[in-house]
Amino acid sequence: MHPPKAYDERTLRYHGGVLVETLEAVRLVADVLARKNASDIVLLRVGEAMGITDVFVIATGRSRLHIQSVAAELKDLLRSKGRDRLGEEGLAEAEWVLLDYGDFVIHIFSPDHRRYYGLEGLWGDAPRIPWTAPAPQTASELQSA
């Protein structure tokens, strides 16, 4: 007898070759990055080229402290949503932080490291996933948060 599966394969929903659940997660990540003032946020569908992950979320932080703070908030949020992190790199230096969640990987760069490594150029053929930045919060929304 086989152990029960954690999901029923017939109920998995895909959109553009990516699980809908993954799309929802990376858009949530992008929203948090935007609200925390990360810049140049890009969602790349790299699954066909890589085979080990589906999506790269790429963003730029303003400073070492900003990058560490945003990464910590993302880790807490995703943990609260039941997402297990498979790996983490670069948090101490905070020039290029990588958070690996299996189906997606978050890359938060300092401006200099983003220019130097140029992930978008390396994955230039990867389709971008549409995402619209959330509207800025008003003062009253910030106070109630």
mmCIF file with all atom_site columns, C-alpha atoms in Angstrom:
data_model
loop_
_atom_site.group_PDB
_atom_site.id
_atom_site.type_symbol
_atom_site.label_atom_id
_atom_site.label_alt_id
_atom_site.label_comp_id
_atom_site.label_asym_id
_atom_site.label_entity_id
_atom_site.label_seq_id
_atom_site.pdbx_PDB_ins_code
_atom_site.Cartn_x
_atom_site.Cartn_y
_atom_site.Cartn_z
_atom_site.occupancy
_atom_site.B_iso_or_equiv
_atom_site.pdbx_formal_charge
_atom_site.auth_seq_id
_atom_site.auth_comp_id
_atom_site.auth_asym_id
_atom_site.auth_atom_id
_atom_site.pdbx_PDB_model_num
ATOM 1   C CA . MET A 1 1   ? 0.000  0.000  0.000   1.00 0.00 ? 1   MET A CA 1
ATOM 2   C CA . HIS A 1 2   ? 1.317  3.449  -0.958  1.00 0.00 ? 2   HIS A CA 1
ATOM 3   C CA . PRO A 1 3   ? 1.165  6.407  1.433   1.00 0.00 ? 3   PRO A CA 1
ATOM 4   C CA . PRO A 1 4   ? -1.481 8.994  0.518   1.00 0.00 ? 4   PRO A CA 1
ATOM 5   C CA . LYS A 1 5   ? -0.360 11.853 -1.705  1.00 0.00 ? 5   LYS A CA 1
ATOM 6   C CA . ALA A 1 6   ? -0.319 15.344 -0.276  1.00 0.00 ? 6   ALA A CA 1
ATOM 7   C CA . TYR A 1 7   ? -2.402 16.505 -3.243  1.00 0.00 ? 7   TYR A CA 1
ATOM 8   C CA . ASP A 1 8   ? -4.627 15.099 -5.946  1.00 0.00 ? 8   ASP A CA 1
ATOM 9   C CA . GLU A 1 9   ? -2.819 15.507 -9.288  1.00 0.00 ? 9   GLU A CA 1
ATOM 10  C CA . ARG A 1 10  ? -6.146 15.932 -11.101 1.00 0.00 ? 10  ARG A CA 1
ATOM 11  C CA . THR A 1 11  ? -6.923 19.115 -9.175  1.00 0.00 ? 11  THR A CA 1
ATOM 12  C CA . LEU A 1 12  ? -3.667 20.937 -9.873  1.00 0.00 ? 12  LEU A CA 1
ATOM 13  C CA . ARG A 1 13  ? -4.276 24.105 -11.879 1.00 0.00 ? 13  ARG A CA 1
ATOM 14  C CA . TYR A 1 14  ? -1.707 25.534 -14.245 1.00 0.00 ? 14  TYR A CA 1
ATOM 15  C CA . HIS A 1 15  ? -1.501 28.853 -16.040 1.00 0.00 ? 15  HIS A CA 1
ATOM 16  C CA . GLY A 1 16  ? 1.173  29.337 -18.673 1.00 0.00 ? 16  GLY A CA 1
ATOM 17  C CA . GLY A 1 17  ? 3.054  26.269 -17.472 1.00 0.00 ? 17  GLY A CA 1
ATOM 18  C CA . VAL A 1 18  ? 3.229  27.433 -13.842 1.00 0.00 ? 18  VAL A CA 1
ATOM 19  C CA . LEU A 1 19  ? 1.092  26.214 -10.956 1.00 0.00 ? 19  LEU A CA 1
ATOM 20  C CA . VAL A 1 20  ? -1.558 28.784 -10.059 1.00 0.00 ? 20  VAL A CA 1
ATOM 21  C CA . GLU A 1 21  ? -0.516 28.415 -6.401  1.00 0.00 ? 21  GLU A CA 1
ATOM 22  C CA . THR A 1 22  ? 3.039  29.400 -7.370  1.00 0.00 ? 22  THR A CA 1
ATOM 23  C CA . LEU A 1 23  ? 1.792  32.409 -9.353  1.00 0.00 ? 23  LEU A CA 1
ATOM 24  C CA . GLU A 1 24  ? -0.246 33.573 -6.373  1.00 0.00 ? 24  GLU A CA 1
ATOM 25  C CA . ALA A 1 25  ? 2.764  33.188 -4.069  1.00 0.00 ? 25  ALA A CA 1
ATOM 26  C CA . VAL A 1 26  ? 5.199  35.093 -6.301  1.00 0.00 ? 26  VAL A CA 1
ATOM 27  C CA . ARG A 1 27  ? 2.715  37.908 -6.848  1.00 0.00 ? 27  ARG A CA 1
ATOM 28  C CA . LEU A 1 28  ? 2.285  38.156 -3.066  1.00 0.00 ? 28  LEU A CA 1
ATOM 29  C CA . VAL A 1 29  ? 6.085  38.288 -2.722  1.00 0.00 ? 29  VAL A CA 1
ATOM 30  C CA . ALA A 1 30  ? 6.239  41.023 -5.373  1.00 0.00 ? 30  ALA A CA 1
ATOM 31  C CA . ASP A 1 31  ? 3.519  42.999 -3.559  1.00 0.00 ? 31  ASP A CA 1
ATOM 32  C CA . VAL A 1 32  ? 5.484  42.840 -0.295  1.00 0.00 ? 32  VAL A CA 1
ATOM 33  C CA . LEU A 1 33  ? 8.690  43.846 -2.067  1.00 0.00 ? 33  LEU A CA 1
ATOM 34  C CA . ALA A 1 34  ? 6.907  46.860 -3.580  1.00 0.00 ? 34  ALA A CA 1
ATOM 35  C CA . ARG A 1 35  ? 5.307  47.889 -0.286  1.00 0.00 ? 35  ARG A CA 1
ATOM 36  C CA . LYS A 1 36  ? 8.713  47.675 1.379   1.00 0.00 ? 36  LYS A CA 1
ATOM 37  C CA . ASN A 1 37  ? 10.197 49.963 -1.282  1.00 0.00 ? 37  ASN A CA 1
ATOM 38  C CA . ALA A 1 38  ? 12.279 47.420 -3.166  1.00 0.00 ? 38  ALA A CA 1
ATOM 39  C CA . SER A 1 39  ? 12.679 48.504 -6.780  1.00 0.00 ? 39  SER A CA 1
ATOM 40  C CA . ASP A 1 40  ? 12.859 47.027 -10.282 1.00 0.00 ? 40  ASP A CA 1
ATOM 41  C CA . ILE A 1 41  ? 10.756 43.994 -9.356  1.00 0.00 ? 41  ILE A CA 1
ATOM 42  C CA . VAL A 1 42  ? 10.686 41.344 -12.073 1.00 0.00 ? 42  VAL A CA 1
ATOM 43  C CA . LEU A 1 43  ? 9.007  37.919 -12.183 1.00 0.00 ? 43  LEU A CA 1
ATOM 44  C CA . LEU A 1 44  ? 10.645 35.553 -14.682 1.00 0.00 ? 44  LEU A CA 1
ATOM 45  C CA . ARG A 1 45  ? 9.254  32.180 -15.729 1.00 0.00 ? 45  ARG A CA 1
ATOM 46  C CA . VAL A 1 46  ? 12.451 30.108 -15.892 1.00 0.00 ? 46  VAL A CA 1
ATOM 47  C CA . GLY A 1 47  ? 11.016 26.606 -15.474 1.00 0.00 ? 47  GLY A CA 1
ATOM 48  C CA . GLU A 1 48  ? 11.350 25.490 -19.076 1.00 0.00 ? 48  GLU A CA 1
ATOM 49  C CA . ALA A 1 49  ? 15.008 26.514 -19.214 1.00 0.00 ? 49  ALA A CA 1
ATOM 50  C CA . MET A 1 50  ? 16.038 25.423 -15.703 1.00 0.00 ? 50  MET A CA 1
ATOM 51  C CA . GLY A 1 51  ? 13.880 22.498 -14.721 1.00 0.00 ? 51  GLY A CA 1
ATOM 52  C CA . ILE A 1 52  ? 14.640 22.914 -11.006 1.00 0.00 ? 52  ILE A CA 1
ATOM 53  C CA . THR A 1 53  ? 12.469 25.944 -10.254 1.00 0.00 ? 53  THR A CA 1
ATOM 54  C CA . ASP A 1 54  ? 9.598  27.671 -12.024 1.00 0.00 ? 54  ASP A CA 1
ATOM 55  C CA . VAL A 1 55  ? 9.965  31.361 -11.225 1.00 0.00 ? 55  VAL A CA 1
ATOM 56  C CA . PHE A 1 56  ? 12.656 33.872 -10.288 1.00 0.00 ? 56  PHE A CA 1
ATOM 57  C CA . VAL A 1 57  ? 11.517 36.923 -8.338  1.00 0.00 ? 57  VAL A CA 1
ATOM 58  C CA . ILE A 1 58  ? 14.202 39.592 -8.734  1.00 0.00 ? 58  ILE A CA 1
ATOM 59  C CA . ALA A 1 59  ? 14.309 42.912 -6.871  1.00 0.00 ? 59  ALA A CA 1
ATOM 60  C CA . THR A 1 60  ? 16.734 45.597 -5.754  1.00 0.00 ? 60  THR A CA 1
ATOM 61  C CA . GLY A 1 61  ? 17.108 46.812 -2.178  1.00 0.00 ? 61  GLY A CA 1
ATOM 62  C CA . ARG A 1 62  ? 18.392 50.229 -1.147  1.00 0.00 ? 62  ARG A CA 1
ATOM 63  C CA . SER A 1 63  ? 20.932 49.196 1.491   1.00 0.00 ? 63  SER A CA 1
ATOM 64  C CA . ARG A 1 64  ? 22.252 46.199 3.388   1.00 0.00 ? 64  ARG A CA 1
ATOM 65  C CA . LEU A 1 65  ? 19.830 46.818 6.274   1.00 0.00 ? 65  LEU A CA 1
ATOM 66  C CA . HIS A 1 66  ? 16.903 47.291 3.864   1.00 0.00 ? 66  HIS A CA 1
ATOM 67  C CA . ILE A 1 67  ? 17.696 44.028 2.058   1.00 0.00 ? 67  ILE A CA 1
ATOM 68  C CA . GLN A 1 68  ? 17.952 42.126 5.358   1.00 0.00 ? 68  GLN A CA 1
ATOM 69  C CA . SER A 1 69  ? 14.700 43.625 6.632   1.00 0.00 ? 69  SER A CA 1
ATOM 70  C CA . VAL A 1 70  ? 12.768 42.806 3.455   1.00 0.00 ? 70  VAL A CA 1
ATOM 71  C CA . ALA A 1 71  ? 14.162 39.253 3.392   1.00 0.00 ? 71  ALA A CA 1
ATOM 72  C CA . ALA A 1 72  ? 13.177 38.711 7.039   1.00 0.00 ? 72  ALA A CA 1
ATOM 73  C CA . GLU A 1 73  ? 9.646  39.941 6.378   1.00 0.00 ? 73  GLU A CA 1
ATOM 74  C CA . LEU A 1 74  ? 9.288  37.671 3.342   1.00 0.00 ? 74  LEU A CA 1
ATOM 75  C CA . LYS A 1 75  ? 10.539 34.661 5.310   1.00 0.00 ? 75  LYS A CA 1
ATOM 76  C CA . ASP A 1 76  ? 8.044  35.346 8.123   1.00 0.00 ? 76  ASP A CA 1
ATOM 77  C CA . LEU A 1 77  ? 5.158  35.877 5.709   1.00 0.00 ? 77  LEU A CA 1
ATOM 78  C CA . LEU A 1 78  ? 5.854  32.762 3.670   1.00 0.00 ? 78  LEU A CA 1
ATOM 79  C CA . ARG A 1 79  ? 6.323  30.676 6.822   1.00 0.00 ? 79  ARG A CA 1
ATOM 80  C CA . SER A 1 80  ? 2.903  31.903 8.035   1.00 0.00 ? 80  SER A CA 1
ATOM 81  C CA . LYS A 1 81  ? 1.442  30.760 4.692   1.00 0.00 ? 81  LYS A CA 1
ATOM 82  C CA . GLY A 1 82  ? 2.880  27.254 5.165   1.00 0.00 ? 82  GLY A CA 1
ATOM 83  C CA . ARG A 1 83  ? 5.755  27.706 2.715   1.00 0.00 ? 83  ARG A CA 1
ATOM 84  C CA . ASP A 1 84  ? 8.947  25.881 3.643   1.00 0.00 ? 84  ASP A CA 1
ATOM 85  C CA . ARG A 1 85  ? 12.213 27.501 2.625   1.00 0.00 ? 85  ARG A CA 1
ATOM 86  C CA . LEU A 1 86  ? 14.641 25.021 1.085   1.00 0.00 ? 86  LEU A CA 1
ATOM 87  C CA . GLY A 1 87  ? 17.671 27.271 1.201   1.00 0.00 ? 87  GLY A CA 1
ATOM 88  C CA . GLU A 1 88  ? 19.004 30.701 1.937   1.00 0.00 ? 88  GLU A CA 1
ATOM 89  C CA . GLU A 1 89  ? 22.211 32.430 0.871   1.00 0.00 ? 89  GLU A CA 1
ATOM 90  C CA . GLY A 1 90  ? 23.845 35.799 1.377   1.00 0.00 ? 90  GLY A CA 1
ATOM 91  C CA . LEU A 1 91  ? 21.800 37.210 4.251   1.00 0.00 ? 91  LEU A CA 1
ATOM 92  C CA . ALA A 1 92  ? 24.816 38.255 6.352   1.00 0.00 ? 92  ALA A CA 1
ATOM 93  C CA . GLU A 1 93  ? 26.459 40.196 3.516   1.00 0.00 ? 93  GLU A CA 1
ATOM 94  C CA . ALA A 1 94  ? 23.129 41.333 2.036   1.00 0.00 ? 94  ALA A CA 1
ATOM 95  C CA . GLU A 1 95  ? 24.566 42.144 -1.383  1.00 0.00 ? 95  GLU A CA 1
ATOM 96  C CA . TRP A 1 96  ? 22.648 39.295 -3.049  1.00 0.00 ? 96  TRP A CA 1
ATOM 97  C CA . VAL A 1 97  ? 20.148 37.443 -0.881  1.00 0.00 ? 97  VAL A CA 1
ATOM 98  C CA . LEU A 1 98  ? 18.685 34.258 -2.315  1.00 0.00 ? 98  LEU A CA 1
ATOM 99  C CA . LEU A 1 99  ? 15.633 32.586 -0.733  1.00 0.00 ? 99  LEU A CA 1
ATOM 100 C CA . ASP A 1 100 ? 14.798 29.229 -2.316  1.00 0.00 ? 100 ASP A CA 1
ATOM 101 C CA . TYR A 1 101 ? 11.234 27.944 -1.978  1.00 0.00 ? 101 TYR A CA 1
ATOM 102 C CA . GLY A 1 102 ? 11.546 25.147 -4.522  1.00 0.00 ? 102 GLY A CA 1
ATOM 103 C CA . ASP A 1 103 ? 9.003  26.262 -7.097  1.00 0.00 ? 103 ASP A CA 1
ATOM 104 C CA . PHE A 1 104 ? 10.269 29.845 -6.894  1.00 0.00 ? 104 PHE A CA 1
ATOM 105 C CA . VAL A 1 105 ? 13.478 31.599 -5.870  1.00 0.00 ? 105 VAL A CA 1
ATOM 106 C CA . ILE A 1 106 ? 13.639 35.156 -4.546  1.00 0.00 ? 106 ILE A CA 1
ATOM 107 C CA . HIS A 1 107 ? 16.729 37.230 -5.412  1.00 0.00 ? 107 HIS A CA 1
ATOM 108 C CA . ILE A 1 108 ? 17.187 40.567 -3.621  1.00 0.00 ? 108 ILE A CA 1
ATOM 109 C CA . PHE A 1 109 ? 20.220 42.492 -4.832  1.00 0.00 ? 109 PHE A CA 1
ATOM 110 C CA . SER A 1 110 ? 22.099 45.613 -3.900  1.00 0.00 ? 110 SER A CA 1
ATOM 111 C CA . PRO A 1 111 ? 22.098 47.993 -6.886  1.00 0.00 ? 111 PRO A CA 1
ATOM 112 C CA . ASP A 1 112 ? 25.775 47.262 -7.691  1.00 0.00 ? 112 ASP A CA 1
ATOM 113 C CA . HIS A 1 113 ? 25.366 43.478 -7.538  1.00 0.00 ? 113 HIS A CA 1
ATOM 114 C CA . ARG A 1 114 ? 22.218 43.574 -9.627  1.00 0.00 ? 114 ARG A CA 1
ATOM 115 C CA . ARG A 1 115 ? 24.062 45.437 -12.382 1.00 0.00 ? 115 ARG A CA 1
ATOM 116 C CA . TYR A 1 116 ? 27.116 43.185 -12.105 1.00 0.00 ? 116 TYR A CA 1
ATOM 117 C CA . TYR A 1 117 ? 25.310 39.825 -12.227 1.00 0.00 ? 117 TYR A CA 1
ATOM 118 C CA . GLY A 1 118 ? 22.550 40.879 -14.633 1.00 0.00 ? 118 GLY A CA 1
ATOM 119 C CA . LEU A 1 119 ? 20.195 37.934 -14.097 1.00 0.00 ? 119 LEU A CA 1
ATOM 120 C CA . GLU A 1 120 ? 17.617 39.405 -16.458 1.00 0.00 ? 120 GLU A CA 1
ATOM 121 C CA . GLY A 1 121 ? 20.239 39.369 -19.200 1.00 0.00 ? 121 GLY A CA 1
ATOM 122 C CA . LEU A 1 122 ? 21.231 35.784 -18.439 1.00 0.00 ? 122 LEU A CA 1
ATOM 123 C CA . TRP A 1 123 ? 17.579 34.756 -18.576 1.00 0.00 ? 123 TRP A CA 1
ATOM 124 C CA . GLY A 1 124 ? 16.604 37.223 -21.305 1.00 0.00 ? 124 GLY A CA 1
ATOM 125 C CA . ASP A 1 125 ? 14.526 34.632 -23.166 1.00 0.00 ? 125 ASP A CA 1
ATOM 126 C CA . ALA A 1 126 ? 12.478 33.787 -20.072 1.00 0.00 ? 126 ALA A CA 1
ATOM 127 C CA . PRO A 1 127 ? 8.929  35.138 -20.262 1.00 0.00 ? 127 PRO A CA 1
ATOM 128 C CA . ARG A 1 128 ? 7.991  37.771 -17.716 1.00 0.00 ? 128 ARG A CA 1
ATOM 129 C CA . ILE A 1 129 ? 5.004  37.080 -15.516 1.00 0.00 ? 129 ILE A CA 1
ATOM 130 C CA . PRO A 1 130 ? 2.558  39.988 -15.541 1.00 0.00 ? 130 PRO A CA 1
ATOM 131 C CA . TRP A 1 131 ? 2.338  41.796 -12.238 1.00 0.00 ? 131 TRP A CA 1
ATOM 132 C CA . THR A 1 132 ? 1.109  45.249 -11.297 1.00 0.00 ? 132 THR A CA 1
ATOM 133 C CA . ALA A 1 133 ? 2.553  47.052 -8.300  1.00 0.00 ? 133 ALA A CA 1
ATOM 134 C CA . PRO A 1 134 ? -0.021 47.748 -5.585  1.00 0.00 ? 134 PRO A CA 1
ATOM 135 C CA . ALA A 1 135 ? -1.210 51.306 -5.112  1.00 0.00 ? 135 ALA A CA 1
ATOM 136 C CA . PRO A 1 136 ? 0.715  53.206 -2.445  1.00 0.00 ? 136 PRO A CA 1
ATOM 137 C CA . GLN A 1 137 ? -0.908 53.047 0.961   1.00 0.00 ? 137 GLN A CA 1
ATOM 138 C CA . THR A 1 138 ? -2.534 56.154 2.372   1.00 0.00 ? 138 THR A CA 1
ATOM 139 C CA . ALA A 1 139 ? -1.553 57.546 5.784   1.00 0.00 ? 139 ALA A CA 1
ATOM 140 C CA . SER A 1 140 ? -4.732 56.128 7.361   1.00 0.00 ? 140 SER A CA 1
ATOM 141 C CA . GLU A 1 141 ? -4.039 52.673 5.890   1.00 0.00 ? 141 GLU A CA 1
ATOM 142 C CA . LEU A 1 142 ? -0.497 52.779 7.262   1.00 0.00 ? 142 LEU A CA 1
ATOM 143 C CA . GLN A 1 143 ? -1.774 53.704 10.749  1.00 0.00 ? 143 GLN A CA 1
ATOM 144 C CA . SER A 1 144 ? -4.318 50.857 10.771  1.00 0.00 ? 144 SER A CA 1
ATOM 145 C CA . ALA A 1 145 ? -1.753 48.277 9.599   1.00 0.00 ? 145 ALA A CA 1
#
